[in-house]
JSON list of C-alpha atoms in Angstrom, two decimals:
[
{"chain": "S", "resi": 1, "resn": "ASP", "atom": "CA", "xyz": [-109.49, -15.38, -2.15]},
{"chain": "S", "resi": 2, "resn": "LEU", "atom": "CA", "xyz": [-110.30, -15.21, 1.42]},
{"chain": "S", "resi": 3, "resn": "ILE", "atom": "CA", "xyz": [-112.23, -12.00, 0.69]},
{"chain": "S", "resi": 4, "resn": "THR", "atom": "CA", "xyz": [-114.15, -13.52, -2.04]},
{"chain": "S", "resi": 5, "resn": "LEU", "atom": "CA", "xyz": [-115.02, -16.49, 0.01]},
{"chain": "S", "resi": 6, "resn": "SER", "atom": "CA", "xyz": [-116.07, -14.32, 2.93]},
{"chain": "S", "resi": 7, "resn": "MET", "atom": "CA", "xyz": [-118.25, -12.17, 0.46]},
{"chain": "S", "resi": 8, "resn": "LEU", "atom": "CA", "xyz": [-119.88, -15.39, -1.07]},
{"chain": "S", "resi": 9, "resn": "GLU", "atom": "CA", "xyz": [-120.65, -16.81, 2.43]},
{"chain": "S", "resi": 10, "resn": "THR", "atom": "CA", "xyz": [-122.69, -13.79, 3.74]},
{"chain": "S", "resi": 11, "resn": "SER", "atom": "CA", "xyz": [-126.37, -13.46, 2.53]},
{"chain": "S", "resi": 12, "resn": "LYS", "atom": "CA", "xyz": [-125.61, -9.60, 2.00]},
{"chain": "S", "resi": 13, "resn": "GLY", "atom": "CA", "xyz": [-122.32, -10.21, 0.38]},
{"chain": "S", "resi": 14, "resn": "VAL", "atom": "CA", "xyz": [-123.60, -10.65, -3.09]},
{"chain": "S", "resi": 15, "resn": "MET", "atom": "CA", "xyz": [-126.21, -8.87, -4.99]},
{"chain": "S", "resi": 16, "resn": "LEU", "atom": "CA", "xyz": [-126.99, -10.78, -8.29]},
{"chain": "S", "resi": 17, "resn": "ASN", "atom": "CA", "xyz": [-126.96, -8.45, -11.39]},
{"chain": "S", "resi": 18, "resn": "MET", "atom": "CA", "xyz": [-128.69, -10.89, -13.78]},
{"chain": "S", "resi": 19, "resn": "GLU", "atom": "CA", "xyz": [-128.26, -10.01, -17.43]},
{"chain": "S", "resi": 20, "resn": "TYR", "atom": "CA", "xyz": [-128.34, -11.87, -21.01]},
{"chain": "S", "resi": 21, "resn": "PHE", "atom": "CA", "xyz": [-124.96, -12.16, -22.58]},
{"chain": "S", "resi": 22, "resn": "LYS", "atom": "CA", "xyz": [-123.45, -14.41, -25.29]},
{"chain": "S", "resi": 23, "resn": "LEU", "atom": "CA", "xyz": [-121.60, -17.39, -23.64]},
{"chain": "S", "resi": 24, "resn": "LYS", "atom": "CA", "xyz": [-118.96, -17.90, -26.54]},
{"chain": "S", "resi": 25, "resn": "GLU", "atom": "CA", "xyz": [-117.83, -14.19, -26.21]},
{"chain": "S", "resi": 26, "resn": "PHE", "atom": "CA", "xyz": [-117.61, -14.39, -22.48]},
{"chain": "S", "resi": 27, "resn": "PHE", "atom": "CA", "xyz": [-115.30, -17.37, -22.66]},
{"chain": "S", "resi": 28, "resn": "ASP", "atom": "CA", "xyz": [-113.38, -15.88, -25.54]},
{"chain": "S", "resi": 29, "resn": "GLY", "atom": "CA", "xyz": [-112.48, -13.14, -23.12]},
{"chain": "S", "resi": 30, "resn": "ILE", "atom": "CA", "xyz": [-111.52, -15.53, -20.35]},
{"chain": "S", "resi": 31, "resn": "LEU", "atom": "CA", "xyz": [-109.19, -17.49, -22.68]},
{"chain": "S", "resi": 32, "resn": "GLU", "atom": "CA", "xyz": [-107.62, -14.32, -24.04]},
{"chain": "S", "resi": 33, "resn": "GLU", "atom": "CA", "xyz": [-106.57, -13.51, -20.37]},
{"chain": "S", "resi": 34, "resn": "VAL", "atom": "CA", "xyz": [-104.98, -16.76, -19.74]},
{"chain": "S", "resi": 35, "resn": "GLU", "atom": "CA", "xyz": [-103.37, -17.24, -23.35]},
{"chain": "S", "resi": 36, "resn": "PHE", "atom": "CA", "xyz": [-99.99, -16.34, -22.17]},
{"chain": "S", "resi": 37, "resn": "LEU", "atom": "CA", "xyz": [-99.79, -18.82, -19.32]},
{"chain": "S", "resi": 38, "resn": "ALA", "atom": "CA", "xyz": [-101.23, -21.44, -21.65]},
{"chain": "S", "resi": 39, "resn": "LYS", "atom": "CA", "xyz": [-98.57, -20.82, -24.32]},
{"chain": "S", "resi": 40, "resn": "GLN", "atom": "CA", "xyz": [-95.79, -21.17, -21.78]},
{"chain": "S", "resi": 41, "resn": "LYS", "atom": "CA", "xyz": [-96.97, -24.73, -21.18]},
{"chain": "S", "resi": 42, "resn": "GLY", "atom": "CA", "xyz": [-97.79, -25.34, -24.89]},
{"chain": "S", "resi": 43, "resn": "ILE", "atom": "CA", "xyz": [-101.39, -25.82, -23.70]},
{"chain": "S", "resi": 44, "resn": "SER", "atom": "CA", "xyz": [-104.06, -25.46, -26.47]},
{"chain": "S", "resi": 45, "resn": "LEU", "atom": "CA", "xyz": [-107.36, -23.72, -25.39]},
{"chain": "S", "resi": 46, "resn": "GLU", "atom": "CA", "xyz": [-110.55, -24.49, -27.26]},
{"chain": "S", "resi": 47, "resn": "ASN", "atom": "CA", "xyz": [-113.91, -22.74, -26.77]},
{"chain": "S", "resi": 48, "resn": "MET", "atom": "CA", "xyz": [-116.41, -25.22, -28.32]},
{"chain": "S", "resi": 49, "resn": "VAL", "atom": "CA", "xyz": [-119.49, -23.09, -27.18]},
{"chain": "S", "resi": 50, "resn": "ASP", "atom": "CA", "xyz": [-121.86, -22.14, -30.10]},
{"chain": "S", "resi": 51, "resn": "ASP", "atom": "CA", "xyz": [-121.84, -18.37, -30.92]},
{"chain": "S", "resi": 52, "resn": "LYS", "atom": "CA", "xyz": [-125.73, -18.37, -30.64]},
{"chain": "S", "resi": 53, "resn": "VAL", "atom": "CA", "xyz": [-125.77, -19.51, -26.88]},
{"chain": "S", "resi": 54, "resn": "GLU", "atom": "CA", "xyz": [-127.16, -16.81, -24.71]},
{"chain": "S", "resi": 55, "resn": "VAL", "atom": "CA", "xyz": [-127.29, -17.16, -20.82]},
{"chain": "S", "resi": 56, "resn": "LYS", "atom": "CA", "xyz": [-128.92, -14.95, -18.23]},
{"chain": "S", "resi": 57, "resn": "SER", "atom": "CA", "xyz": [-126.79, -14.91, -15.16]},
{"chain": "S", "resi": 58, "resn": "ASP", "atom": "CA", "xyz": [-124.58, -12.52, -13.01]},
{"chain": "S", "resi": 59, "resn": "ARG", "atom": "CA", "xyz": [-121.55, -12.00, -15.34]},
{"chain": "S", "resi": 60, "resn": "LYS", "atom": "CA", "xyz": [-119.02, -11.23, -12.38]},
{"chain": "S", "resi": 61, "resn": "LEU", "atom": "CA", "xyz": [-120.05, -14.27, -10.45]},
{"chain": "S", "resi": 62, "resn": "LEU", "atom": "CA", "xyz": [-119.80, -16.43, -13.50]},
{"chain": "S", "resi": 63, "resn": "TYR", "atom": "CA", "xyz": [-116.43, -15.00, -14.28]},
{"chain": "S", "resi": 64, "resn": "ILE", "atom": "CA", "xyz": [-115.27, -15.94, -10.83]},
{"chain": "S", "resi": 65, "resn": "VAL", "atom": "CA", "xyz": [-116.44, -19.48, -11.25]},
{"chain": "S", "resi": 66, "resn": "PHE", "atom": "CA", "xyz": [-114.87, -20.08, -14.82]},
{"chain": "S", "resi": 67, "resn": "LYS", "atom": "CA", "xyz": [-111.75, -18.09, -14.50]},
{"chain": "S", "resi": 68, "resn": "ASN", "atom": "CA", "xyz": [-110.87, -20.26, -11.46]},
{"chain": "S", "resi": 69, "resn": "LEU", "atom": "CA", "xyz": [-111.75, -23.40, -13.43]},
{"chain": "S", "resi": 70, "resn": "VAL", "atom": "CA", "xyz": [-109.76, -22.30, -16.53]},
{"chain": "S", "resi": 71, "resn": "ASP", "atom": "CA", "xyz": [-106.77, -21.33, -14.47]},
{"chain": "S", "resi": 72, "resn": "ASN", "atom": "CA", "xyz": [-106.59, -24.78, -12.59]},
{"chain": "S", "resi": 73, "resn": "ALA", "atom": "CA", "xyz": [-107.10, -26.52, -15.94]},
{"chain": "S", "resi": 74, "resn": "ILE", "atom": "CA", "xyz": [-103.87, -24.82, -17.21]},
{"chain": "S", "resi": 75, "resn": "LYS", "atom": "CA", "xyz": [-101.92, -24.89, -13.92]},
{"chain": "S", "resi": 76, "resn": "TYR", "atom": "CA", "xyz": [-102.65, -28.61, -13.34]},
{"chain": "S", "resi": 77, "resn": "ASN", "atom": "CA", "xyz": [-102.23, -29.83, -16.89]},
{"chain": "S", "resi": 78, "resn": "ASN", "atom": "CA", "xyz": [-99.45, -31.75, -18.68]},
{"chain": "S", "resi": 79, "resn": "LEU", "atom": "CA", "xyz": [-97.16, -29.90, -21.04]},
{"chain": "S", "resi": 80, "resn": "ASN", "atom": "CA", "xyz": [-98.55, -29.63, -24.52]},
{"chain": "S", "resi": 81, "resn": "GLY", "atom": "CA", "xyz": [-101.86, -30.50, -23.00]},
{"chain": "S", "resi": 82, "resn": "LYS", "atom": "CA", "xyz": [-105.34, -29.25, -23.95]},
{"chain": "S", "resi": 83, "resn": "VAL", "atom": "CA", "xyz": [-108.24, -27.26, -22.20]},
{"chain": "S", "resi": 84, "resn": "VAL", "atom": "CA", "xyz": [-111.62, -27.49, -23.85]},
{"chain": "S", "resi": 85, "resn": "ILE", "atom": "CA", "xyz": [-114.80, -25.62, -22.77]},
{"chain": "S", "resi": 86, "resn": "GLU", "atom": "CA", "xyz": [-118.13, -27.09, -24.06]},
{"chain": "S", "resi": 87, "resn": "TYR", "atom": "CA", "xyz": [-121.60, -26.27, -23.64]},
{"chain": "S", "resi": 88, "resn": "SER", "atom": "CA", "xyz": [-124.72, -28.54, -23.64]},
{"chain": "S", "resi": 89, "resn": "LYS", "atom": "CA", "xyz": [-128.33, -27.97, -22.41]},
{"chain": "S", "resi": 90, "resn": "LEU", "atom": "CA", "xyz": [-130.81, -30.02, -20.26]},
{"chain": "S", "resi": 91, "resn": "PRO", "atom": "CA", "xyz": [-134.52, -28.94, -20.45]},
{"chain": "S", "resi": 92, "resn": "LYS", "atom": "CA", "xyz": [-134.22, -26.54, -17.44]},
{"chain": "S", "resi": 93, "resn": "ASP", "atom": "CA", "xyz": [-130.38, -26.06, -17.16]},
{"chain": "S", "resi": 94, "resn": "HIS", "atom": "CA", "xyz": [-127.30, -25.01, -18.99]},
{"chain": "S", "resi": 95, "resn": "VAL", "atom": "CA", "xyz": [-124.22, -27.26, -18.48]},
{"chain": "S", "resi": 96, "resn": "ILE", "atom": "CA", "xyz": [-120.82, -25.84, -19.18]},
{"chain": "S", "resi": 97, "resn": "SER", "atom": "CA", "xyz": [-117.77, -28.05, -18.91]},
{"chain": "S", "resi": 98, "resn": "VAL", "atom": "CA", "xyz": [-114.07, -27.18, -18.45]},
{"chain": "S", "resi": 99, "resn": "CYS", "atom": "CA", "xyz": [-111.89, -30.22, -19.29]},
{"chain": "S", "resi": 100, "resn": "ASP", "atom": "CA", "xyz": [-108.32, -30.74, -19.40]},
{"chain": "S", "resi": 101, "resn": "THR", "atom": "CA", "xyz": [-105.69, -33.47, -20.26]},
{"chain": "S", "resi": 102, "resn": "GLY", "atom": "CA", "xyz": [-103.76, -33.22, -17.19]},
{"chain": "S", "resi": 103, "resn": "PRO", "atom": "CA", "xyz": [-102.78, -35.97, -14.71]},
{"chain": "S", "resi": 104, "resn": "GLY", "atom": "CA", "xyz": [-106.29, -36.29, -13.16]},
{"chain": "S", "resi": 105, "resn": "ILE", "atom": "CA", "xyz": [-107.22, -36.47, -9.77]},
{"chain": "S", "resi": 106, "resn": "PRO", "atom": "CA", "xyz": [-107.09, -39.60, -7.51]},
{"chain": "S", "resi": 107, "resn": "LYS", "atom": "CA", "xyz": [-110.56, -41.15, -6.87]},
{"chain": "S", "resi": 108, "resn": "SER", "atom": "CA", "xyz": [-109.80, -40.80, -3.09]},
{"chain": "S", "resi": 109, "resn": "HIS", "atom": "CA", "xyz": [-109.37, -37.10, -3.16]},
{"chain": "S", "resi": 110, "resn": "LEU", "atom": "CA", "xyz": [-112.60, -36.38, -5.43]},
{"chain": "S", "resi": 111, "resn": "PRO", "atom": "CA", "xyz": [-115.04, -36.18, -2.37]},
{"chain": "S", "resi": 112, "resn": "PHE", "atom": "CA", "xyz": [-112.81, -33.26, -0.71]},
{"chain": "S", "resi": 113, "resn": "ILE", "atom": "CA", "xyz": [-111.76, -31.11, -3.52]},
{"chain": "S", "resi": 114, "resn": "PHE", "atom": "CA", "xyz": [-114.26, -28.42, -2.96]},
{"chain": "S", "resi": 115, "resn": "GLU", "atom": "CA", "xyz": [-113.43, -27.77, 0.73]},
{"chain": "S", "resi": 116, "resn": "ARG", "atom": "CA", "xyz": [-111.55, -24.90, 1.90]},
{"chain": "S", "resi": 117, "resn": "PHE", "atom": "CA", "xyz": [-107.69, -25.31, 1.94]},
{"chain": "S", "resi": 118, "resn": "TYR", "atom": "CA", "xyz": [-107.99, -28.92, 0.36]},
{"chain": "S", "resi": 119, "resn": "ARG", "atom": "CA", "xyz": [-105.01, -29.54, -1.93]},
{"chain": "S", "resi": 120, "resn": "VAL", "atom": "CA", "xyz": [-104.60, -32.86, -3.95]},
{"chain": "S", "resi": 121, "resn": "GLU", "atom": "CA", "xyz": [-100.86, -32.53, -3.87]},
{"chain": "S", "resi": 122, "resn": "ARG", "atom": "CA", "xyz": [-99.55, -29.98, -1.43]},
{"chain": "S", "resi": 123, "resn": "SER", "atom": "CA", "xyz": [-96.17, -29.59, -2.94]},
{"chain": "S", "resi": 124, "resn": "ARG", "atom": "CA", "xyz": [-97.64, -28.96, -6.42]},
{"chain": "S", "resi": 125, "resn": "SER", "atom": "CA", "xyz": [-100.02, -26.35, -5.06]},
{"chain": "S", "resi": 126, "resn": "ARG", "atom": "CA", "xyz": [-97.37, -24.42, -3.42]},
{"chain": "S", "resi": 127, "resn": "LYS", "atom": "CA", "xyz": [-95.29, -24.27, -6.67]},
{"chain": "S", "resi": 128, "resn": "SER", "atom": "CA", "xyz": [-98.24, -22.86, -8.67]},
{"chain": "S", "resi": 129, "resn": "GLY", "atom": "CA", "xyz": [-99.14, -20.47, -6.03]},
{"chain": "S", "resi": 130, "resn": "GLY", "atom": "CA", "xyz": [-102.39, -21.83, -5.12]},
{"chain": "S", "resi": 131, "resn": "THR", "atom": "CA", "xyz": [-104.37, -21.10, -1.81]},
{"chain": "S", "resi": 132, "resn": "GLY", "atom": "CA", "xyz": [-106.55, -24.21, -1.66]},
{"chain": "S", "resi": 133, "resn": "LEU", "atom": "CA", "xyz": [-109.58, -21.86, -1.88]},
{"chain": "S", "resi": 134, "resn": "GLY", "atom": "CA", "xyz": [-110.25, -21.75, -5.78]},
{"chain": "S", "resi": 135, "resn": "LEU", "atom": "CA", "xyz": [-112.70, -24.68, -5.74]},
{"chain": "S", "resi": 136, "resn": "SER", "atom": "CA", "xyz": [-114.44, -23.77, -2.88]},
{"chain": "S", "resi": 137, "resn": "ILE", "atom": "CA", "xyz": [-115.25, -20.17, -4.22]},
{"chain": "S", "resi": 138, "resn": "VAL", "atom": "CA", "xyz": [-116.26, -21.92, -7.55]},
{"chain": "S", "resi": 139, "resn": "LYS", "atom": "CA", "xyz": [-118.79, -24.19, -5.35]},
{"chain": "S", "resi": 140, "resn": "LEU", "atom": "CA", "xyz": [-120.05, -21.32, -3.50]},
{"chain": "S", "resi": 141, "resn": "ALA", "atom": "CA", "xyz": [-120.49, -18.98, -6.32]},
{"chain": "S", "resi": 142, "resn": "THR", "atom": "CA", "xyz": [-122.19, -21.70, -8.54]},
{"chain": "S", "resi": 143, "resn": "GLU", "atom": "CA", "xyz": [-124.67, -22.13, -5.61]},
{"chain": "S", "resi": 144, "resn": "LYS", "atom": "CA", "xyz": [-125.31, -18.37, -5.37]},
{"chain": "S", "resi": 145, "resn": "LEU", "atom": "CA", "xyz": [-126.28, -18.61, -8.83]},
{"chain": "S", "resi": 146, "resn": "GLY", "atom": "CA", "xyz": [-128.74, -21.45, -8.24]},
{"chain": "S", "resi": 147, "resn": "GLY", "atom": "CA", "xyz": [-126.47, -24.10, -9.77]},
{"chain": "S", "resi": 148, "resn": "LYS", "atom": "CA", "xyz": [-124.19, -26.92, -8.84]},
{"chain": "S", "resi": 149, "resn": "VAL", "atom": "CA", "xyz": [-120.57, -28.08, -9.80]},
{"chain": "S", "resi": 150, "resn": "GLU", "atom": "CA", "xyz": [-119.45, -31.61, -10.27]},
{"chain": "S", "resi": 151, "resn": "VAL", "atom": "CA", "xyz": [-116.06, -33.27, -11.38]},
{"chain": "S", "resi": 152, "resn": "GLU", "atom": "CA", "xyz": [-115.33, -36.13, -13.26]},
{"chain": "S", "resi": 153, "resn": "SER", "atom": "CA", "xyz": [-111.73, -37.24, -13.22]},
{"chain": "S", "resi": 154, "resn": "GLU", "atom": "CA", "xyz": [-109.53, -40.23, -13.93]},
{"chain": "S", "resi": 155, "resn": "GLU", "atom": "CA", "xyz": [-105.75, -40.57, -13.04]},
{"chain": "S", "resi": 156, "resn": "GLY", "atom": "CA", "xyz": [-103.70, -40.13, -16.23]},
{"chain": "S", "resi": 157, "resn": "LYS", "atom": "CA", "xyz": [-106.63, -38.94, -18.32]},
{"chain": "S", "resi": 158, "resn": "GLY", "atom": "CA", "xyz": [-107.52, -35.58, -17.08]},
{"chain": "S", "resi": 159, "resn": "SER", "atom": "CA", "xyz": [-110.44, -33.87, -15.47]},
{"chain": "S", "resi": 160, "resn": "CYS", "atom": "CA", "xyz": [-113.71, -32.37, -16.50]},
{"chain": "S", "resi": 161, "resn": "PHE", "atom": "CA", "xyz": [-115.61, -29.87, -14.17]},
{"chain": "S", "resi": 162, "resn": "LYS", "atom": "CA", "xyz": [-119.22, -29.48, -15.11]},
{"chain": "S", "resi": 163, "resn": "VAL", "atom": "CA", "xyz": [-121.18, -26.42, -13.91]},
{"chain": "S", "resi": 164, "resn": "GLN", "atom": "CA", "xyz": [-125.11, -26.77, -14.20]},
{"chain": "S", "resi": 165, "resn": "LEU", "atom": "CA", "xyz": [-127.07, -23.37, -14.07]},
{"chain": "S", "resi": 166, "resn": "PRO", "atom": "CA", "xyz": [-130.67, -22.88, -14.32]},
{"chain": "S", "resi": 167, "resn": "LYS", "atom": "CA", "xyz": [-131.88, -21.30, -17.48]},
{"chain": "S", "resi": 168, "resn": "GLY", "atom": "CA", "xyz": [-133.62, -17.70, -17.12]}
]
């Protein structure tokens, strides 16, 4: 995580390789990778992205963003919960959401969750093996792609991370 963070912070660390690809297939691949972990917790995974949606982006950087978000949505979810990936579009942007049915993030923590080493609940992060860098990496990688990331969360109702990326 530290190497990835360092790479993203340097201007020479990332050369974007922009290409067109189908978003549904991209997420199917990520969900296949995490399926075993999700099944252990009884978590259902849903890819709601239409199979016609195509984006132009750096596939490796986008993978870093969404692998982190999906991993977190599973790790910090309730038993027998749900993770849903959704897509919507704005006139100039793609909006991709990763939502979970976990315990949610207390409102007082929301302004800080994208900071390095920040953990909402330190004991829970240690148990899951978190470094406290994942969401910092998500933010930096999204910014390298010209986008932004936001979170909506309510205690007891889950969290929804929304990544907004420019089209084309």
